[in-house]
Coordinates of C-alpha atoms in Angstrom, one line a residue:
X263 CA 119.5 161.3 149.5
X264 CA 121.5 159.2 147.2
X265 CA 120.1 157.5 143.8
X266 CA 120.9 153.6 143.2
X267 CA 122.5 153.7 139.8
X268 CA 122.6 149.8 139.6
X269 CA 118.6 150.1 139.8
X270 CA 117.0 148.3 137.3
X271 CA 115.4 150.1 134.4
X272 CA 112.0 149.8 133.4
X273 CA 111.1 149.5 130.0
X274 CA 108.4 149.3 128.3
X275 CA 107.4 146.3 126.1
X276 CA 105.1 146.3 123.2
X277 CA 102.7 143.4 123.3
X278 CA 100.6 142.1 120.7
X279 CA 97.0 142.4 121.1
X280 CA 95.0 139.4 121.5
X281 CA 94.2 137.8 118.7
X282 CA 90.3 136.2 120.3
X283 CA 89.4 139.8 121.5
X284 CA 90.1 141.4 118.3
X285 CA 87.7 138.7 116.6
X286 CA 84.9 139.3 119.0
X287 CA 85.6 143.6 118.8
X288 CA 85.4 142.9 114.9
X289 CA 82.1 141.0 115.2
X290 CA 80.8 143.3 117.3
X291 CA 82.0 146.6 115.2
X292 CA 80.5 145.1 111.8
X293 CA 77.0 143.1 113.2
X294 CA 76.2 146.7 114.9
X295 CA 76.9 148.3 111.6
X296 CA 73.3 149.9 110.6
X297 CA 73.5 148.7 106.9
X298 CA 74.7 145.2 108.3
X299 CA 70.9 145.3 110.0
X300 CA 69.2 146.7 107.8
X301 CA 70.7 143.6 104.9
X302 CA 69.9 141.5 107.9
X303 CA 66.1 142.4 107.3
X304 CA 66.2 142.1 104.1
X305 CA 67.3 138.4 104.1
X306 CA 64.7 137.5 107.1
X307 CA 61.7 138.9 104.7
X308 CA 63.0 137.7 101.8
X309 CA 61.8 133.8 102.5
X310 CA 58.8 135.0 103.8
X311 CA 57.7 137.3 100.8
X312 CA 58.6 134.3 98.3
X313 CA 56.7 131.6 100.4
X314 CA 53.7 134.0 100.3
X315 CA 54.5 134.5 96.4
X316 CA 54.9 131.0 95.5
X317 CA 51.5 130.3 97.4
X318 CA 49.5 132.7 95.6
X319 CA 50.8 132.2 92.2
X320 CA 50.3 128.7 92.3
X321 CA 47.0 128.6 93.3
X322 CA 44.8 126.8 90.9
X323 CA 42.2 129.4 89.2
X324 CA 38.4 128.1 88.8
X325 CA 38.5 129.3 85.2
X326 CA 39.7 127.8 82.6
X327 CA 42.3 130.3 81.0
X328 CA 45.3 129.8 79.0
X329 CA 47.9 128.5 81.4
X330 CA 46.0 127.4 83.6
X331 CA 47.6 123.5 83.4
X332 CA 51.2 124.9 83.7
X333 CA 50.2 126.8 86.9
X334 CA 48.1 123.7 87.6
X335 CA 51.7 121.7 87.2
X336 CA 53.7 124.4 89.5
X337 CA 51.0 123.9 91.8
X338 CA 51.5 120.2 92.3
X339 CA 54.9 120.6 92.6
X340 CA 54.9 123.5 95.3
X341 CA 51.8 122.0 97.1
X342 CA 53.2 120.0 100.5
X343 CA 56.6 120.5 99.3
X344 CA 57.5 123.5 101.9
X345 CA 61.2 122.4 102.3
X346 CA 61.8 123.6 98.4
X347 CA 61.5 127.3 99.7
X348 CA 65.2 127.4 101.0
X349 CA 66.7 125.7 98.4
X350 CA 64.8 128.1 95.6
X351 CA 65.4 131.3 97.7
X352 CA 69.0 130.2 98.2
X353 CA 69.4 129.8 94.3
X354 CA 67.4 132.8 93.5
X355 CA 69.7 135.0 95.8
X356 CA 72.9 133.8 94.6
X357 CA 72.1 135.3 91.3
X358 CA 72.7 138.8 92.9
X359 CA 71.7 139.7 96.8
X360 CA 74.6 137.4 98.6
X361 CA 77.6 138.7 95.8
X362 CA 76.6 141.9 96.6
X363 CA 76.7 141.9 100.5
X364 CA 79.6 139.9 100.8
X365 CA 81.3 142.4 98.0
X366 CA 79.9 145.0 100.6
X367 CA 81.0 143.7 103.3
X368 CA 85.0 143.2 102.3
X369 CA 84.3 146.3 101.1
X370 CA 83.8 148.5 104.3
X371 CA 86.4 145.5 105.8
X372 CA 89.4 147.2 104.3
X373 CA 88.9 150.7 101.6
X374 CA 85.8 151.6 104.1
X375 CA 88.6 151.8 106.9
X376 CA 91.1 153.1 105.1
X377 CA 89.0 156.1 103.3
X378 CA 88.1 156.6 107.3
X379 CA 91.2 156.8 108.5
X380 CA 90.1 154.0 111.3
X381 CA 92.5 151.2 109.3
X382 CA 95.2 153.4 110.2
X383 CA 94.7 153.7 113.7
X384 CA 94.7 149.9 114.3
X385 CA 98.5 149.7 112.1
X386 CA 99.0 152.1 115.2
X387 CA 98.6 149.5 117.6
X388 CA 100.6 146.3 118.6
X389 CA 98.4 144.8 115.5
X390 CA 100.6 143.3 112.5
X391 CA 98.9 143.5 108.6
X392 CA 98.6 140.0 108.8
X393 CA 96.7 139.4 111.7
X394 CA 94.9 142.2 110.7
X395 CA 94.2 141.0 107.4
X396 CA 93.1 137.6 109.4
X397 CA 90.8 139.2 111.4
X398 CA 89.1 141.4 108.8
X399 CA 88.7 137.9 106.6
X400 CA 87.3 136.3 109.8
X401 CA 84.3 138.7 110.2
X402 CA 83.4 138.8 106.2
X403 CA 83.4 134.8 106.7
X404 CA 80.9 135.0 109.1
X405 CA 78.8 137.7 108.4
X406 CA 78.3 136.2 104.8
X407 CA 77.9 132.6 106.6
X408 CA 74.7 134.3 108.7
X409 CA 73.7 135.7 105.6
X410 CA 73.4 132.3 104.4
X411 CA 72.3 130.3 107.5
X412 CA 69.8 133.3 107.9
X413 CA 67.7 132.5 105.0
X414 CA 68.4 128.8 105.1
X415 CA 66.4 128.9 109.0
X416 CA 63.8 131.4 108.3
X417 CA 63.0 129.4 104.5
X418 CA 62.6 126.8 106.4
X419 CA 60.2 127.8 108.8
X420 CA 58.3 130.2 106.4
X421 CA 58.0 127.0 104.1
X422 CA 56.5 124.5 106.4
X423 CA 54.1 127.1 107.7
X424 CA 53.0 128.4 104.2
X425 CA 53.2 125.4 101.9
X426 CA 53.1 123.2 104.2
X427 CA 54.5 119.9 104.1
X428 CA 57.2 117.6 105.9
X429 CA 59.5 116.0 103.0
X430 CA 61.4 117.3 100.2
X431 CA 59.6 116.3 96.0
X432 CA 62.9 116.5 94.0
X433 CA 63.6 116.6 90.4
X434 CA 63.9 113.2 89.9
X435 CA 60.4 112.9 91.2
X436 CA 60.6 111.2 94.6
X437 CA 60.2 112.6 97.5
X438 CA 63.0 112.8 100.5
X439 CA 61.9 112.2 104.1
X440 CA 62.4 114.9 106.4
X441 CA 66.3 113.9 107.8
X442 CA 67.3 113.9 104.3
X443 CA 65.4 116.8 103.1
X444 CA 67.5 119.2 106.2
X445 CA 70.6 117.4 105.0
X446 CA 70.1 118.5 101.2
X447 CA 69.1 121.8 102.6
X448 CA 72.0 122.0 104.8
X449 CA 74.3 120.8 102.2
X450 CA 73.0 123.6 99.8
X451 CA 74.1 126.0 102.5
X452 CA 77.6 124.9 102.9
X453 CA 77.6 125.0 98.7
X454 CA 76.5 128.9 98.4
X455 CA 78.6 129.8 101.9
X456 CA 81.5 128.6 100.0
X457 CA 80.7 130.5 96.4
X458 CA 79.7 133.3 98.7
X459 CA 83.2 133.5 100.2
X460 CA 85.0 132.7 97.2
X461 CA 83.5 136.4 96.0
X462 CA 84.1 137.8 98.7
X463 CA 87.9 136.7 99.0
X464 CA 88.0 138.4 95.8
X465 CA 86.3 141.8 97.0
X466 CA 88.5 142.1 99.6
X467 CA 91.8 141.6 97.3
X468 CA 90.6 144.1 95.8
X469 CA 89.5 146.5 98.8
X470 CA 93.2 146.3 99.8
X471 CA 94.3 147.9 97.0
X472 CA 92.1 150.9 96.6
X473 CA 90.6 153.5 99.6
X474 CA 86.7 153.6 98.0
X475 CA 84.4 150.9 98.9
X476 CA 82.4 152.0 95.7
X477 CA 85.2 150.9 93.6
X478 CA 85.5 147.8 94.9
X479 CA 81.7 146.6 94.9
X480 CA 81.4 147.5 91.2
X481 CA 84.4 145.8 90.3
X482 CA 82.8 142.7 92.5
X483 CA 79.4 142.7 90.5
X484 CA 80.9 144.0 87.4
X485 CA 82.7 141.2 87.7
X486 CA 79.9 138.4 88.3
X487 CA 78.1 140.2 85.6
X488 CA 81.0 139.6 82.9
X489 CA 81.3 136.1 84.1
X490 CA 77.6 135.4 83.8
X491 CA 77.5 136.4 80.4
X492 CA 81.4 134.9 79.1
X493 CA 79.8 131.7 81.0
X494 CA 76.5 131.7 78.2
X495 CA 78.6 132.0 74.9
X496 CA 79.1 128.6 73.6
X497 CA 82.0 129.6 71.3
X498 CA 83.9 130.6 74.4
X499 CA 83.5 127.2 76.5
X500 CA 87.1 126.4 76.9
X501 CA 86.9 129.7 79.2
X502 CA 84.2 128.5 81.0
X503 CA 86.1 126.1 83.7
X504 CA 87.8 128.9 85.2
X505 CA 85.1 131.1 85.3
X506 CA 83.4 131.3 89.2
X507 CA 79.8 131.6 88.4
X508 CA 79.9 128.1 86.4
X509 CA 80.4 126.0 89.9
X510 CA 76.7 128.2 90.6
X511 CA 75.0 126.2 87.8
X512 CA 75.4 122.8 89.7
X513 CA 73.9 123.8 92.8
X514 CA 70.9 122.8 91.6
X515 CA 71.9 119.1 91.8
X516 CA 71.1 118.8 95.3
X517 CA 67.3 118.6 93.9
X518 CA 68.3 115.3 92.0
X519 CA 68.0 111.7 93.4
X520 CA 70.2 110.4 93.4
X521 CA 72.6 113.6 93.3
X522 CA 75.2 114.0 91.1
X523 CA 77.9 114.8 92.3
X524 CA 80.7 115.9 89.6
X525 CA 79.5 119.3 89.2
X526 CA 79.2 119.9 92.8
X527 CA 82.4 119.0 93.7
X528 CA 84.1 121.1 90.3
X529 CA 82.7 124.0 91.5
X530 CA 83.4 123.5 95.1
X531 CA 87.2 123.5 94.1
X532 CA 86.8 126.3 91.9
X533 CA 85.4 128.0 94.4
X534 CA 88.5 127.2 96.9
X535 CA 90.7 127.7 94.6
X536 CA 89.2 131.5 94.5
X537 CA 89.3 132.0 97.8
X538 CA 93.2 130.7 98.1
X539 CA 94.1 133.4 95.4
X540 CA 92.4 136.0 96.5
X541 CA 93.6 135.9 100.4
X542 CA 97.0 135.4 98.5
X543 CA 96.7 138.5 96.8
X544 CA 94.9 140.7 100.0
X545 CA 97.9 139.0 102.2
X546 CA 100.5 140.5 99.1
X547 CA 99.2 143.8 99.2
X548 CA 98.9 144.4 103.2
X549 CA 102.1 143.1 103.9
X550 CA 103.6 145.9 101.3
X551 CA 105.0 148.7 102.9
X552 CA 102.2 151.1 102.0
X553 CA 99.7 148.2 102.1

């Protein structure tokens, strides 16, 4: 038996994994984590417990106690005006809540991985850093956009049903019929999903230069909480335009008619501009060698 030397050799090529099914096995890795659920719950309750609040705290009392016309004055504001729920629940959680979970979530995206040893097993494979890094950015973008969409949907529907109503009473003092109301409300969510990522662009920056998810997160809020207070000391306003959290002051502005729209649209490109640097940096540090 005789061996054909002019037999073509096999070799084996390395192919690059596909970029769709890596996006989907991300989703699917971080939606299933248990703290991903459990923040989940959180944000469905959330509406639901302030609706509830803002119906009993308004309520007029029979007596006549001190405060009684303030409360009377809330009242009259929050009475048939249902579709305020999202807007004040989206405001009231930007202070801390959606920070923290995208912080958390770029977080366990990068450091969590790498303290694991799983980060290392998917350089392994026919993945590059970058497309690694994109799909890592891909699943903090849209875990932190549910986040947002999350409470937007359930504030709406715990609003109509608790304070009823079917129109939106603004701050100017006129009240928004029910198309325009869900576009203010959908515009405020597009707002915070963008200040939302612009944090968590940040957070993940920094998760790719460090292996503990607890560093990152308290550099993420210690962070906010620095700008927050920099952002509230007059003598130092020229600081102010570069700081993050003043874009969150002018979300507030979709309650005005007609809407301003200077403030919105500064902290919008503050916000991008965020985002652009702090991909640029995560991009810097996992294309290193020991990235």
């Amino acid at each position: 038996m005789t061996l054909a030397l002019d037999a073509p050799i096999v070799t084996e090529q390395r192919t690059k994994a596909p970029l769709g099914r890596l996006m989907l096995s991300e989703l699917r890795f971080m939606f299933r984590r248990p703290r991903t659920l459990v923040a989940f719950g959180l944000l469905v309750i959330g509406p639901i417990l302030a609706g509830i609040a803002m119906a009993v705290a308004t309520s007029v009392p029979d007596t006549n106690k001190p405060g009684t016309q303030v409360i009377e004055g809330v009242a009259a504001l929050v009475a048939n005006n249902g579709l305020i729920l999202p807007v004040f629940v989206l405001l009231l959680c930007m202070v801390m809540l959606l920070p923290m979970l995208g912080a958390m979530w770029s977080a366990d995206a990068i450091a969590g991985e790498t303290s694991t040893g799983a980060l290392r097993g998917l350089l392994l494979a026919p993945v590059s850093r970058v497309r690694l890094l994109a799909v890592k950015a891909f699943g903090v973008a849209v875990l932190t956009a549910t986040a947002v969409l999350t409470i937007t949907v359930v504030g709406i529907l715990a609003g109509m049903a608790i304070l009823g109503g079917d129109g939106l009473l603004t701050m100017s003092g006129n009240t928004l019929a029910f198309g325009q109301s869900l576009g203010r409300i959908g515009l405020m969510a597009v707002l915070v999903i963008v200040q939302v990522w612009a944090v968590a662009a940040v957070a993940l920056a920094i998760s790719a230069a460090t292996e503990h998810p607890l560093v990152v997160m308290a550099a993420a809020l210690g962070g906010i909480i620095v700008f927050t207070i920099v952002n509230n000391i007059p003598a130092l306003d020229w600081l102010h335009p570069f700081l993050l959290t003043d874009g969150w002051n002018s979300l507030a502005d979709v309650l005005r008619d007609p809407m301003p729209t200077d403030g919105i649209m500064e902290g919008l490109l503050r916000a991008v501009c965020y985002i652009v640097i702090g991909y640029s940096i995560a991009l810097g540090r996992m294309s290193t060698k020991d990235g």
